[in-house]
Amino acid sequence: MTPFEDALQAGQYATIIDGLLGQARTAREHALLGIALLRSGELPQAELPLQRSAILGDPEGTVEFGNLVRLLGRFDEARAHFEACLPTLLDPELQLRALRWWGAAAFAAGDTHEGLLKMERAWHGYVAYGDDALTARVTQSLAQMHAVLGNTPRARLLLTEAIRALPVAPDSAPRLSALKSLLDLQVKDGEVEAARGTLAGAKALLVLSPSPRLAAYLAFSEAELWRLSGAYAEYAAALETLLPVADALGDHHLRVWVTSRLAEHHSLRPQHGRAAELLHGLGLPVAQWSAHLWATDGVLRRRRGQDDQAAESLRTAARMFRDSGAIPELIRVLLHQGAAELRLGRHEDVAKALSEALTSMLTLRALHEVKPDLEELSELVKYAVLEPELSPYMEPLLDRLSHLAGTPRLPEDGAMRLRVTTLGRTLVTRDNEAIRFAYPNSPLLLAYLALEPDQTRAQLQLTLFPEKDAQSGAGYVRQCIWDLRDKLGPEAVTCAGPFRAPAYRLGPGMAVELDVEELLTAIAHHEVARALALYRGEFLPWVEHSDWVAQKRDEARLALTIELRREMEHARTRGDERRVVLYANQLLQADPLDVDALRERVRAATAAGAPAPELARYTAELGRVFH
């Protein structure tokens, strides 16, 4: 065995590259150089030596050339290569290795059934081969496939087995890859603390055995942890850092994933030009787009208001994900497709897309991974609650969806745009990041100045804090103003007028989106689903003494209940008693003591032939009002 063969076994790839770069002459030397470059993450540089080794007849170089082509995203070429070379391989391990990468290429090309079968065959072969370390490597590849298909328990079981068997040295890459796969599962399932522990372990392993490619993949998984934890600033920064790394590595999967996520992030801001530039900057013809790219195109178009084209792209992505069995990805695409169809008024298509998405969500218990999408599409969720054909699917999900808010919209023009949630809870966000104020009443002052500008300190104190005496109330108003300026910038609150009694207003660079205003607008346009998505409880429920707050509270509740009564009456006129029950349920969430709604619900449920337990519950709730 040559020193370079020894170096390959020991994972000393730099030694091989330094010794053979520009010096390789034989088939085996080209193979050793190409494999070292491949495992060091230098994919474009590895192609020529591996191709030469394959032409010159080195068996391992031939197999690894097919693996490289797969990693570069040329899946059909890789499949044809393995189909041609597999019968020529005499070494049993190389036969299994070729079968493994052939399965991976087929799976990535969308033929998940063929890919899974070939990977299973390779796995069984490695088990019989008797090499625990090699078996564990294939085990983690098989686990990744099951994770994509939504078979999470199977994936976890396989990953646990692989991590136990894979060594830390001399080559830690397979163990690190398995840890990365486990991290992805934990992130998707919302196991934040467990994910952080796995991430820390993977980073420690990466220090012992650096690999640019695995470091990039691990960084992408960490970015997903930021996204699903709501840390969007860190998420965006991580993706921006990863984009040039993915381009330099030439890794097709990483380029597609990072580009898709970053394009969607920019479209949400909404920086639509930058998003489109990123998507099409990949340089792939539309005919070669994967399901992920069609999905990204559909989401970007929906956010730009191009609903017809969005629905078409999303249908294409859904068909590809459905054919490949990628159910978690399919759920997300169907939700966005449903939102596009809803805006187009195609209610039958909405029901079809949502039925499939909700059924799959219940089957997989997959909610955390699509949490950001559900928050964005909360109007769609409320639409489902009010549809008789869809509401049965929603019942098991309602408690887990109670956190939903309205659609976040972020600035493109440089102005500071704040989203202020006041209904049922209090939350102020900037760029999707929650702002933590020093004083609990700072959001109250922010909301008031957005609705009622040009108020003196005395007027603010009397309106918002009438329970305080003049001196302490004025001092508290000053503290809240300081708090707003401290967290939002010195120009967040401005004043003008007499020195001793200046009038306060929000600064000209502030753009505040208040959910209570959006609620009233939605009701004025009879957008009931949107209104219900926004109304999650009383206006500023923790404020006790302000008549202004009580007035806004009554205004919001009354507007919503009047609109719901109007819809109930329309449904009753049409003889749609099931929908009357659904509207009554929503009305009673806003006003649980509305006797007329309680009575109407019992009447409509009886007329619709509701199940006995449901009718008994409605009757009991009506009876409790009188006792």
XYZ file of C-alpha atoms in Angstrom, residues 4-5 13 30 47 89 121 152 159 203 276 280 299 311 315 357 391 421 454 563 570 600:
22
model
C -1.157 7.995 -0.421
C -3.337 4.915 0.090
C -6.806 14.365 2.442
C -6.018 10.328 -10.351
C -14.367 16.253 -11.412
C -17.449 -3.940 -10.718
C -30.634 -3.208 -1.060
C -39.846 10.245 11.304
C -30.023 7.545 12.978
C -19.718 21.559 16.049
C -36.608 36.983 -8.138
C -33.333 32.947 -11.453
C -44.638 31.400 -3.041
C -51.348 28.627 -8.243
C -49.724 22.868 -8.484
C -52.912 19.320 3.457
C -64.001 22.208 9.812
C -50.567 42.881 18.105
C -50.674 64.996 18.814
C -70.629 40.757 11.077
C -77.347 34.704 5.349
C -79.497 29.762 17.400
